[in-house]
Amino acid sequence: MIAECLILLASFQSMNQVPSTEDMYEARVCLTEEIPDALVDDIPYFVQFFDYENLDVAVRIAWCESRGKNDAYRSSADDSGLFQFIPRTWRWMVELYGIPDWNEWVILRFGQPHLESDTMYKTDYGFEFLKAQYSSYWNVKAASHLAEDTYRDVRWTDWNSSKWCWGDPVKWRKLWKTEEG
């Protein structure tokens, strides 16, 4: 059900028309029953980077690892971002997939990488300057590469330490509903 909600909610961004009342009702149900509040802004990245059949697990892992905070940091393991990457794993993704380096500052506009251009904007609205691992865009992209592309089969073993949280969808839902209270 999470995957269907993510696809529906992401479709609103690309629609040039007003969503129907039925679509709006479905979206409201998705936002209250299927997707943790902390991950709503990151929906487009999950849909963009993860295969449909992996969306449910990816959302559960991101919430369990960071409670949906893209700026999450745990000093004891030096892991950070939505999927709580450690520097060594992130650097492996850099080598394999060309994502920005760990601690590299990136420019984003409305959450997407902003490449230098001659385009002039009337305002500076929508720009962010932050370290790559704290960018939801790059963190979700790296997680999708790690889970779906690095191994022959989709594997979530890199997040085994939090499997107690995300491994059972029913327990996970109860936990995030309790914590979001």
Tab-separated table of N, CA and C in Angstrom:
chain	number	residue	atom	x	y	z
A	1	MET	N	0.813	-1.196	0.000
A	1	MET	CA	0.000	0.000	0.000
A	1	MET	C	0.859	1.264	0.000
A	2	ILE	N	2.026	1.220	0.669
A	2	ILE	CA	2.896	2.381	0.691
A	2	ILE	C	3.299	2.753	-0.728
A	3	ALA	N	3.660	1.765	-1.538
A	3	ALA	CA	4.099	2.036	-2.904
A	3	ALA	C	3.015	2.749	-3.705
A	4	GLU	N	1.776	2.284	-3.602
A	4	GLU	CA	0.677	2.927	-4.330
A	4	GLU	C	0.509	4.377	-3.887
A	5	CYS	N	0.637	4.617	-2.589
A	5	CYS	CA	0.519	5.982	-2.070
A	5	CYS	C	1.643	6.870	-2.581
A	6	LEU	N	2.862	6.342	-2.583
A	6	LEU	CA	3.985	7.137	-3.070
A	6	LEU	C	3.794	7.533	-4.523
A	7	ILE	N	3.358	6.586	-5.341
A	7	ILE	CA	3.137	6.872	-6.756
A	7	ILE	C	2.036	7.917	-6.916
A	8	LEU	N	0.932	7.757	-6.192
A	8	LEU	CA	-0.171	8.717	-6.271
A	8	LEU	C	0.291	10.106	-5.862
A	9	LEU	N	0.964	10.208	-4.742
A	9	LEU	CA	1.390	11.513	-4.246
A	9	LEU	C	2.429	12.152	-5.166
A	10	ALA	N	3.334	11.361	-5.697
A	10	ALA	CA	4.331	11.903	-6.622
A	10	ALA	C	3.682	12.382	-7.912
A	11	SER	N	2.591	11.743	-8.316
A	11	SER	CA	1.925	12.141	-9.562
A	11	SER	C	1.329	13.542	-9.459
A	12	PHE	N	0.977	13.978	-8.268
A	12	PHE	CA	0.412	15.320	-8.120
A	12	PHE	C	1.406	16.397	-8.523
A	13	GLN	N	2.685	16.122	-8.336
A	13	GLN	CA	3.701	17.107	-8.690
A	13	GLN	C	3.794	17.311	-10.200
A	14	SER	N	3.510	16.272	-10.956
A	14	SER	CA	3.675	16.373	-12.404
A	14	SER	C	2.372	16.647	-13.141
A	15	MET	N	1.278	16.722	-12.408
A	15	MET	CA	-0.012	16.939	-13.060
A	15	MET	C	-0.201	18.415	-13.396
A	16	ASN	N	-0.744	18.668	-14.565
A	16	ASN	CA	-1.063	20.030	-14.965
A	16	ASN	C	-2.528	20.331	-14.749
A	17	GLN	N	-3.202	19.479	-14.019
A	17	GLN	CA	-4.628	19.656	-13.793
A	17	GLN	C	-4.922	19.555	-12.305
A	18	VAL	N	-6.077	19.991	-11.920
A	18	VAL	CA	-6.486	19.909	-10.525
A	18	VAL	C	-6.885	18.466	-10.229
A	19	PRO	N	-6.338	17.883	-9.152
A	19	PRO	CA	-6.698	16.499	-8.820
A	19	PRO	C	-8.191	16.388	-8.512
A	20	SER	N	-8.756	15.239	-8.821
A	20	SER	CA	-10.171	15.009	-8.540
A	20	SER	C	-10.400	14.898	-7.033
A	21	THR	N	-11.630	15.004	-6.635
A	21	THR	CA	-11.992	14.857	-5.225
A	21	THR	C	-11.611	13.474	-4.729
A	22	GLU	N	-11.821	12.471	-5.570
A	22	GLU	CA	-11.460	11.098	-5.200
A	22	GLU	C	-9.953	10.970	-4.994
A	23	ASP	N	-9.159	11.573	-5.902
A	23	ASP	CA	-7.698	11.542	-5.755
A	23	ASP	C	-7.262	12.259	-4.486
A	24	MET	N	-7.911	13.372	-4.186
A	24	MET	CA	-7.570	14.125	-2.984
A	24	MET	C	-7.893	13.313	-1.729
A	25	TYR	N	-8.993	12.597	-1.756
A	25	TYR	CA	-9.358	11.749	-0.621
A	25	TYR	C	-8.312	10.643	-0.442
A	26	GLU	N	-7.941	9.997	-1.555
A	26	GLU	CA	-6.929	8.940	-1.490
A	26	GLU	C	-5.604	9.493	-0.970
A	27	ALA	N	-5.251	10.687	-1.409
A	27	ALA	CA	-4.006	11.310	-0.953
A	27	ALA	C	-4.056	11.575	0.547
A	28	ARG	N	-5.179	12.049	1.035
A	28	ARG	CA	-5.331	12.317	2.467
A	28	ARG	C	-5.178	11.020	3.269
A	29	VAL	N	-5.788	9.946	2.790
A	29	VAL	CA	-5.663	8.648	3.461
A	29	VAL	C	-4.197	8.204	3.459
A	30	CYS	N	-3.537	8.354	2.319
A	30	CYS	CA	-2.123	7.973	2.227
A	30	CYS	C	-1.280	8.756	3.224
A	31	LEU	N	-1.523	10.047	3.296
A	31	LEU	CA	-0.710	10.890	4.164
A	31	LEU	C	-0.975	10.651	5.643
A	32	THR	N	-2.122	10.146	5.978
A	32	THR	CA	-2.405	9.909	7.390
A	32	THR	C	-2.212	8.460	7.801
A	33	GLU	N	-2.305	7.533	6.859
A	33	GLU	CA	-2.271	6.119	7.217
A	33	GLU	C	-1.065	5.337	6.707
A	34	GLU	N	-0.393	5.831	5.674
A	34	GLU	CA	0.641	5.018	5.034
A	34	GLU	C	2.046	5.610	5.070
A	35	ILE	N	2.160	6.918	5.115
A	35	ILE	CA	3.462	7.567	4.993
A	35	ILE	C	3.745	8.379	6.257
A	36	PRO	N	4.862	8.127	6.923
A	36	PRO	CA	5.204	8.957	8.082
A	36	PRO	C	5.355	10.426	7.678
A	37	ASP	N	4.874	11.314	8.525
A	37	ASP	CA	4.936	12.749	8.237
A	37	ASP	C	6.339	13.206	7.860
A	38	ALA	N	7.332	12.685	8.550
A	38	ALA	CA	8.707	13.121	8.341
A	38	ALA	C	9.243	12.787	6.951
A	39	LEU	N	8.596	11.869	6.232
A	39	LEU	CA	9.090	11.460	4.910
A	39	LEU	C	8.275	12.019	3.748
A	40	VAL	N	7.236	12.765	4.028
A	40	VAL	CA	6.354	13.257	2.965
A	40	VAL	C	7.117	14.088	1.937
A	41	ASP	N	8.004	14.959	2.380
A	41	ASP	CA	8.747	15.804	1.435
A	41	ASP	C	9.700	15.007	0.548
A	42	ASP	N	10.038	13.809	0.977
A	42	ASP	CA	11.008	12.990	0.241
A	42	ASP	C	10.365	11.996	-0.723
A	43	ILE	N	9.050	11.991	-0.797
A	43	ILE	CA	8.321	11.060	-1.664
A	43	ILE	C	8.856	11.047	-3.097
A	44	PRO	N	9.082	12.202	-3.719
A	44	PRO	CA	9.546	12.167	-5.116
A	44	PRO	C	10.858	11.394	-5.305
A	45	TYR	N	11.746	11.455	-4.325
A	45	TYR	CA	13.036	10.776	-4.464
A	45	TYR	C	12.888	9.264	-4.344
A	46	PHE	N	12.028	8.814	-3.449
A	46	PHE	CA	11.781	7.375	-3.339
A	46	PHE	C	11.207	6.850	-4.656
A	47	VAL	N	10.244	7.557	-5.207
A	47	VAL	CA	9.605	7.127	-6.456
A	47	VAL	C	10.594	7.191	-7.614
A	48	GLN	N	11.424	8.208	-7.627
A	48	GLN	CA	12.391	8.379	-8.710
A	48	GLN	C	13.463	7.294	-8.703
A	49	PHE	N	13.930	6.905	-7.534
A	49	PHE	CA	15.106	6.042	-7.480
A	49	PHE	C	14.851	4.574	-7.171
A	50	PHE	N	13.809	4.245	-6.430
A	50	PHE	CA	13.576	2.847	-6.085
A	50	PHE	C	12.591	2.195	-7.042
A	51	ASP	N	12.819	0.921	-7.322
A	51	ASP	CA	11.850	0.149	-8.094
A	51	ASP	C	10.569	0.032	-7.278
A	52	TYR	N	9.467	-0.058	-7.985
A	52	TYR	CA	8.153	-0.091	-7.348
A	52	TYR	C	8.079	-1.119	-6.221
A	53	GLU	N	8.554	-2.327	-6.485
A	53	GLU	CA	8.414	-3.406	-5.508
A	53	GLU	C	9.275	-3.197	-4.255
A	54	ASN	N	10.177	-2.224	-4.274
A	54	ASN	CA	11.057	-1.969	-3.128
A	54	ASN	C	10.677	-0.725	-2.330
A	55	LEU	N	9.666	-0.008	-2.786
A	55	LEU	CA	9.301	1.249	-2.135
A	55	LEU	C	8.887	1.065	-0.670
A	56	ASP	N	8.090	0.055	-0.393
A	56	ASP	CA	7.618	-0.156	0.987
A	56	ASP	C	8.789	-0.325	1.954
A	57	VAL	N	9.701	-1.216	1.610
A	57	VAL	CA	10.831	-1.484	2.494
A	57	VAL	C	11.722	-0.246	2.609
A	58	ALA	N	11.950	0.440	1.503
A	58	ALA	CA	12.811	1.629	1.528
A	58	ALA	C	12.258	2.692	2.476
A	59	VAL	N	10.966	2.936	2.421
A	59	VAL	CA	10.350	3.928	3.314
A	59	VAL	C	10.486	3.488	4.768
A	60	ARG	N	10.243	2.220	5.029
A	60	ARG	CA	10.348	1.732	6.405
A	60	ARG	C	11.781	1.865	6.921
A	61	ILE	N	12.755	1.533	6.082
A	61	ILE	CA	14.153	1.640	6.500
A	61	ILE	C	14.516	3.094	6.782
A	62	ALA	N	14.158	3.999	5.888
A	62	ALA	CA	14.505	5.410	6.084
A	62	ALA	C	13.922	5.937	7.391
A	63	TRP	N	12.690	5.546	7.676
A	63	TRP	CA	12.085	6.020	8.918
A	63	TRP	C	12.800	5.401	10.119
A	64	CYS	N	13.083	4.106	10.060
A	64	CYS	CA	13.720	3.427	11.191
A	64	CYS	C	15.144	3.932	11.430
A	65	GLU	N	15.860	4.193	10.365
A	65	GLU	CA	17.245	4.636	10.502
A	65	GLU	C	17.363	6.060	11.038
A	66	SER	N	16.502	6.952	10.579
A	66	SER	CA	16.686	8.378	10.897
A	66	SER	C	15.430	9.076	11.403
A	67	ARG	N	14.334	8.328	11.506
A	67	ARG	CA	13.016	8.905	11.822
A	67	ARG	C	12.638	9.959	10.783
A	68	GLY	N	13.169	9.758	9.558
A	68	GLY	CA	12.817	10.624	8.436
A	68	GLY	C	13.541	11.951	8.419
A	69	LYS	N	14.575	12.100	9.196
A	69	LYS	CA	15.322	13.366	9.257
A	69	LYS	C	16.527	13.290	8.333
A	70	ASN	N	16.546	14.138	7.321
A	70	ASN	CA	17.670	14.098	6.387
A	70	ASN	C	18.960	14.596	7.031
A	71	ASP	N	18.850	15.326	8.137
A	71	ASP	CA	20.045	15.813	8.817
A	71	ASP	C	20.423	14.952	10.025
A	72	ALA	N	19.884	13.735	10.079
A	72	ALA	CA	20.193	12.834	11.195
A	72	ALA	C	21.685	12.516	11.204
A	73	TYR	N	22.241	12.468	12.409
A	73	TYR	CA	23.661	12.144	12.571
A	73	TYR	C	23.839	11.404	13.882
A	74	ARG	N	24.607	10.333	13.838
A	74	ARG	CA	24.922	9.564	15.040
A	74	ARG	C	26.441	9.507	15.151
A	75	SER	N	26.957	10.226	16.107
A	75	SER	CA	28.411	10.366	16.229
A	75	SER	C	29.111	9.058	16.570
A	76	SER	N	28.467	8.160	17.305
A	76	SER	CA	29.124	6.917	17.707
A	76	SER	C	29.503	6.047	16.511
A	77	ALA	N	28.765	6.154	15.418
A	77	ALA	CA	29.079	5.366	14.224
A	77	ALA	C	29.452	6.249	13.035
A	78	ASP	N	29.373	7.554	13.216
A	78	ASP	CA	29.642	8.528	12.159
A	78	ASP	C	28.739	8.303	10.945
A	79	ASP	N	27.484	7.916	11.202
A	79	ASP	CA	26.553	7.721	10.096
A	79	ASP	C	25.562	8.882	10.045
A	80	SER	N	25.086	9.140	8.828
A	80	SER	CA	24.250	10.327	8.667
A	80	SER	C	23.282	10.198	7.507
A	81	GLY	N	22.290	11.098	7.538
A	81	GLY	CA	21.285	11.174	6.487
A	81	GLY	C	20.114	10.235	6.713
A	82	LEU	N	19.180	10.241	5.785
A	82	LEU	CA	17.971	9.429	5.905
A	82	LEU	C	18.269	7.954	6.130
A	83	PHE	N	19.200	7.416	5.362
A	83	PHE	CA	19.513	5.992	5.441
A	83	PHE	C	20.743	5.709	6.301
A	84	GLN	N	21.239	6.717	7.006
A	84	GLN	CA	22.341	6.578	7.949
A	84	GLN	C	23.556	5.873	7.343
A	85	PHE	N	24.103	6.499	6.317
A	85	PHE	CA	25.315	5.977	5.686
A	85	PHE	C	26.530	6.258	6.542
A	86	ILE	N	27.464	5.312	6.520
A	86	ILE	CA	28.770	5.562	7.120
A	86	ILE	C	29.693	6.008	5.988
A	87	PRO	N	30.755	6.757	6.302
A	87	PRO	CA	31.617	7.293	5.240
A	87	PRO	C	32.155	6.235	4.282
A	88	ARG	N	32.588	5.081	4.809
A	88	ARG	CA	33.169	4.038	3.949
A	88	ARG	C	32.161	3.543	2.908
A	89	THR	N	30.924	3.295	3.311
A	89	THR	CA	29.905	2.827	2.367
A	89	THR	C	29.566	3.913	1.360
A	90	TRP	N	29.454	5.156	1.826
A	90	TRP	CA	29.158	6.271	0.921
A	90	TRP	C	30.256	6.387	-0.142
A	91	ARG	N	31.511	6.299	0.298
A	91	ARG	CA	32.626	6.423	-0.658
A	91	ARG	C	32.611	5.290	-1.681
A	92	TRP	N	32.128	4.130	-1.281
A	92	TRP	CA	31.977	3.011	-2.204
A	92	TRP	C	30.943	3.379	-3.270
A	93	MET	N	29.865	4.019	-2.874
A	93	MET	CA	28.832	4.436	-3.832
A	93	MET	C	29.381	5.524	-4.763
A	94	VAL	N	30.270	6.369	-4.247
A	94	VAL	CA	30.917	7.393	-5.078
A	94	VAL	C	31.712	6.723	-6.185
A	95	GLU	N	32.498	5.732	-5.808
A	95	GLU	CA	33.321	5.016	-6.787
A	95	GLU	C	32.476	4.304	-7.839
A	96	LEU	N	31.411	3.646	-7.395
A	96	LEU	CA	30.595	2.853	-8.308
A	96	LEU	C	29.621	3.680	-9.141
A	97	TYR	N	29.063	4.737	-8.567
A	97	TYR	CA	27.937	5.418	-9.221
A	97	TYR	C	28.121	6.919	-9.412
A	98	GLY	N	29.242	7.458	-9.008
A	98	GLY	CA	29.525	8.856	-9.291
A	98	GLY	C	28.689	9.871	-8.534
A	99	ILE	N	28.191	9.500	-7.369
A	99	ILE	CA	27.481	10.488	-6.556
A	99	ILE	C	28.516	11.419	-5.929
A	100	PRO	N	28.120	12.565	-5.407
A	100	PRO	CA	29.102	13.467	-4.780
A	100	PRO	C	29.784	12.807	-3.579
A	101	ASP	N	31.011	13.226	-3.313
A	101	ASP	CA	31.782	12.676	-2.196
A	101	ASP	C	31.132	12.970	-0.853
A	102	TRP	N	31.472	12.150	0.120
A	102	TRP	CA	31.089	12.354	1.513
A	102	TRP	C	31.591	13.737	1.935
A	103	ASN	N	30.762	14.482	2.587
A	103	ASN	CA	31.068	15.831	3.064
A	103	ASN	C	31.266	16.854	1.949
A	104	GLU	N	31.022	16.479	0.697
A	104	GLU	CA	31.101	17.456	-0.392
A	104	GLU	C	29.866	18.352	-0.320
A	105	TRP	N	30.093	19.644	-0.407
A	105	TRP	CA	28.978	20.582	-0.385
A	105	TRP	C	28.332	20.609	-1.763
A	106	VAL	N	27.013	20.501	-1.790
A	106	VAL	CA	26.268	20.498	-3.048
A	106	VAL	C	25.229	21.625	-3.023
A	107	ILE	N	24.916	22.103	-4.196
A	107	ILE	CA	23.869	23.116	-4.343
A	107	ILE	C	22.627	22.422	-4.876
A	108	LEU	N	21.525	22.649	-4.207
A	108	LEU	CA	20.248	22.079	-4.617
A	108	LEU	C	19.268	23.221	-4.844
A	109	ARG	N	18.356	23.011	-5.754
A	109	ARG	CA	17.253	23.947	-5.940
A	109	ARG	C	15.981	23.128	-5.909
A	110	PHE	N	15.143	23.427	-4.942
A	110	PHE	CA	13.925	22.658	-4.695
A	110	PHE	C	14.248	21.169	-4.542
A	111	GLY	N	15.351	20.877	-3.846
A	111	GLY	CA	15.717	19.507	-3.518
A	111	GLY	C	16.474	18.746	-4.589
A	112	GLN	N	16.550	19.289	-5.796
A	112	GLN	CA	17.232	18.623	-6.905
A	112	GLN	C	18.616	19.241	-7.108
A	113	PRO	N	19.590	18.454	-7.576
A	113	PRO	CA	20.911	19.029	-7.835
A	113	PRO	C	20.812	20.205	-8.802
A	114	HIS	N	21.500	21.275	-8.446
A	114	HIS	CA	21.513	22.455	-9.307
A	114	HIS	C	22.882	22.545	-9.957
A	115	LEU	N	22.884	22.458	-11.259
A	115	LEU	CA	24.127	22.555	-11.998
A	115	LEU	C	24.349	24.007	-12.385
A	116	GLU	N	25.584	24.422	-12.340
A	116	GLU	CA	25.896	25.795	-12.717
A	116	GLU	C	25.366	26.071	-14.121
A	117	SER	N	24.760	27.205	-14.278
A	117	SER	CA	24.226	27.554	-15.594
A	117	SER	C	24.177	29.068	-15.729
A	118	ASP	N	23.806	29.501	-16.902
A	118	ASP	CA	23.669	30.933	-17.148
A	118	ASP	C	22.282	31.435	-16.781
A	119	THR	N	21.445	30.550	-16.272
A	119	THR	CA	20.086	30.923	-15.930
A	119	THR	C	20.094	31.919	-14.775
A	120	MET	N	19.343	32.977	-14.940
A	120	MET	CA	19.183	33.977	-13.888
A	120	MET	C	17.800	33.789	-13.285
A	121	TYR	N	17.728	33.823	-11.962
A	121	TYR	CA	16.464	33.680	-11.276
A	121	TYR	C	16.077	35.003	-10.638
A	122	LYS	N	14.799	35.269	-10.623
A	122	LYS	CA	14.320	36.529	-10.046
A	122	LYS	C	14.453	36.542	-8.531
A	123	THR	N	14.481	35.367	-7.917
A	123	THR	CA	14.652	35.266	-6.461
A	123	THR	C	15.643	34.152	-6.173
A	124	ASP	N	16.071	34.091	-4.942
A	124	ASP	CA	16.946	32.988	-4.554
A	124	ASP	C	16.149	31.873	-3.877
A	125	TYR	N	14.855	31.895	-4.021
A	125	TYR	CA	13.977	30.925	-3.400
A	125	TYR	C	14.266	29.513	-3.902
A	126	GLY	N	14.288	28.561	-2.973
A	126	GLY	CA	14.434	27.161	-3.337
A	126	GLY	C	15.849	26.631	-3.318
A	127	PHE	N	16.833	27.473	-3.077
A	127	PHE	CA	18.219	27.016	-3.071
A	127	PHE	C	18.643	26.544	-1.688
A	128	GLU	N	19.462	25.490	-1.672
A	128	GLU	CA	20.071	24.986	-0.442
A	128	GLU	C	21.530	24.677	-0.739
A	129	PHE	N	22.350	24.801	0.263
A	129	PHE	CA	23.760	24.457	0.159
A	129	PHE	C	24.076	23.569	1.351
A	130	LEU	N	24.282	22.267	1.100
A	130	LEU	CA	24.533	21.353	2.204
A	130	LEU	C	25.417	20.204	1.778
A	131	LYS	N	25.851	19.443	2.769
A	131	LYS	CA	26.714	18.303	2.483
A	131	LYS	C	25.882	17.205	1.822
A	132	ALA	N	26.485	16.527	0.860
A	132	ALA	CA	25.768	15.558	0.019
A	132	ALA	C	25.013	14.505	0.825
A	133	GLN	N	25.622	13.963	1.871
A	133	GLN	CA	24.969	12.889	2.613
A	133	GLN	C	23.741	13.370	3.385
A	134	TYR	N	23.601	14.686	3.562
A	134	TYR	CA	22.422	15.235	4.239
A	134	TYR	C	21.335	15.662	3.258
A	135	SER	N	21.604	15.511	1.989
A	135	SER	CA	20.615	15.807	0.952
A	135	SER	C	19.730	14.580	0.766
A	136	SER	N	18.440	14.752	0.913
A	136	SER	CA	17.528	13.612	0.707
A	136	SER	C	17.719	13.034	-0.681
A	137	TYR	N	17.865	13.901	-1.677
A	137	TYR	CA	18.045	13.447	-3.061
A	137	TYR	C	19.215	12.467	-3.148
A	138	TRP	N	20.407	12.888	-2.692
A	138	TRP	CA	21.592	12.056	-2.834
A	138	TRP	C	21.558	10.858	-1.899
A	139	ASN	N	20.985	11.006	-0.705
A	139	ASN	CA	20.935	9.900	0.238
A	139	ASN	C	20.018	8.790	-0.258
A	140	VAL	N	18.857	9.152	-0.777
A	140	VAL	CA	17.932	8.139	-1.312
A	140	VAL	C	18.526	7.500	-2.561
A	141	LYS	N	19.152	8.309	-3.406
A	141	LYS	CA	19.791	7.766	-4.612
A	141	LYS	C	20.882	6.761	-4.239
A	142	ALA	N	21.722	7.106	-3.273
A	142	ALA	CA	22.783	6.194	-2.845
A	142	ALA	C	22.189	4.917	-2.260
A	143	ALA	N	21.121	5.047	-1.483
A	143	ALA	CA	20.480	3.863	-0.893
A	143	ALA	C	19.906	2.948	-1.971
A	144	SER	N	19.317	3.539	-3.000
A	144	SER	CA	18.758	2.699	-4.068
A	144	SER	C	19.868	1.973	-4.815
A	145	HIS	N	20.984	2.654	-5.057
A	145	HIS	CA	22.117	1.984	-5.706
A	145	HIS	C	22.641	0.848	-4.833
A	146	LEU	N	22.770	1.123	-3.538
A	146	LEU	CA	23.304	0.108	-2.633
A	146	LEU	C	22.380	-1.106	-2.566
A	147	ALA	N	21.086	-0.875	-2.434
A	147	ALA	CA	20.139	-1.987	-2.268
A	147	ALA	C	19.820	-2.704	-3.573
A	148	GLU	N	19.665	-1.956	-4.656
A	148	GLU	CA	19.153	-2.549	-5.898
A	148	GLU	C	20.205	-2.820	-6.966
A	149	ASP	N	21.274	-2.055	-6.983
A	149	ASP	CA	22.213	-2.130	-8.101
A	149	ASP	C	23.560	-2.773	-7.776
A	150	THR	N	23.984	-2.726	-6.539
A	150	THR	CA	25.324	-3.174	-6.181
A	150	THR	C	25.453	-4.690	-6.166
A	151	TYR	N	24.428	-5.355	-5.728
A	151	TYR	CA	24.445	-6.814	-5.625
A	151	TYR	C	23.625	-7.402	-6.778
A	152	ARG	N	23.761	-8.700	-7.007
A	152	ARG	CA	22.956	-9.331	-8.062
A	152	ARG	C	21.473	-9.300	-7.733
A	153	ASP	N	21.139	-9.476	-6.479
A	153	ASP	CA	19.746	-9.454	-6.029
A	153	ASP	C	19.556	-8.269	-5.100
A	154	VAL	N	18.317	-7.821	-4.993
A	154	VAL	CA	18.028	-6.742	-4.053
A	154	VAL	C	18.321	-7.245	-2.652
A	155	ARG	N	19.135	-6.474	-1.946
A	155	ARG	CA	19.501	-6.850	-0.577
A	155	ARG	C	19.366	-5.647	0.332
A	156	TRP	N	18.870	-5.889	1.486
A	156	TRP	CA	18.707	-4.833	2.491
A	156	TRP	C	19.651	-5.085	3.666
A	157	THR	N	20.643	-5.948	3.479
A	157	THR	CA	21.514	-6.347	4.582
A	157	THR	C	22.324	-5.192	5.155
A	158	ASP	N	22.535	-4.162	4.388
A	158	ASP	CA	23.300	-3.018	4.886
A	158	ASP	C	22.568	-2.293	6.013
A	159	TRP	N	21.293	-2.608	6.173
A	159	TRP	CA	20.494	-1.988	7.233
A	159	TRP	C	19.992	-3.032	8.223
A	160	ASN	N	20.719	-4.139	8.364
A	160	ASN	CA	20.302	-5.205	9.285
A	160	ASN	C	20.221	-4.744	10.732
A	161	SER	N	21.030	-3.763	11.114
A	161	SER	CA	21.026	-3.332	12.516
A	161	SER	C	19.688	-2.724	12.924
A	162	SER	N	18.910	-2.254	11.960
A	162	SER	CA	17.590	-1.689	12.286
A	162	SER	C	16.444	-2.588	11.803
A	163	LYS	N	16.770	-3.805	11.421
A	163	LYS	CA	15.730	-4.702	10.903
A	163	LYS	C	14.663	-4.996	11.954
A	164	TRP	N	15.002	-4.932	13.221
A	164	TRP	CA	14.017	-5.122	14.282
A	164	TRP	C	12.871	-4.122	14.125
A	165	CYS	N	13.166	-2.973	13.526
A	165	CYS	CA	12.183	-1.895	13.355
A	165	CYS	C	11.428	-2.024	12.029
A	166	TRP	N	12.141	-2.250	10.933
A	166	TRP	CA	11.510	-2.230	9.607
A	166	TRP	C	11.130	-3.601	9.076
A	167	GLY	N	11.620	-4.663	9.666
A	167	GLY	CA	11.418	-6.012	9.142
A	167	GLY	C	9.981	-6.498	9.127
A	168	ASP	N	9.177	-6.064	10.069
A	168	ASP	CA	7.772	-6.467	10.160
A	168	ASP	C	6.910	-5.226	9.917
A	169	PRO	N	6.218	-5.161	8.775
A	169	PRO	CA	5.433	-3.965	8.444
A	169	PRO	C	4.371	-3.600	9.498
A	170	VAL	N	3.780	-4.590	10.124
A	170	VAL	CA	2.741	-4.320	11.126
A	170	VAL	C	3.361	-3.679	12.371
A	171	LYS	N	4.468	-4.248	12.834
A	171	LYS	CA	5.150	-3.680	13.998
A	171	LYS	C	5.680	-2.281	13.677
A	172	TRP	N	6.221	-2.120	12.466
A	172	TRP	CA	6.739	-0.812	12.043
A	172	TRP	C	5.646	0.240	12.080
A	173	ARG	N	4.476	-0.068	11.510
A	173	ARG	CA	3.372	0.888	11.479
A	173	ARG	C	2.968	1.291	12.898
A	174	LYS	N	2.890	0.316	13.759
A	174	LYS	CA	2.509	0.592	15.136
A	174	LYS	C	3.539	1.505	15.805
A	175	LEU	N	4.821	1.237	15.559
A	175	LEU	CA	5.889	2.036	16.145
A	175	LEU	C	5.841	3.482	15.655
A	176	TRP	N	5.759	3.694	14.324
A	176	TRP	CA	5.775	5.084	13.846
A	176	TRP	C	4.500	5.827	14.209
A	177	LYS	N	3.380	5.127	14.248
A	177	LYS	CA	2.119	5.767	14.664
A	177	LYS	C	2.204	6.187	16.133
A	178	THR	N	2.797	5.338	16.959
A	178	THR	CA	2.965	5.654	18.381
A	178	THR	C	3.886	6.841	18.568
A	179	GLU	N	5.016	6.838	17.835
A	179	GLU	CA	5.994	7.919	17.988
A	179	GLU	C	5.495	9.244	17.420
A	180	GLU	N	4.739	9.202	16.315
A	180	GLU	CA	4.209	10.444	15.755
A	180	GLU	C	3.007	10.949	16.539
A	181	GLY	N	2.412	10.021	17.318
A	181	GLY	CA	1.311	10.285	18.215
A	181	GLY	C	0.351	11.281	17.798
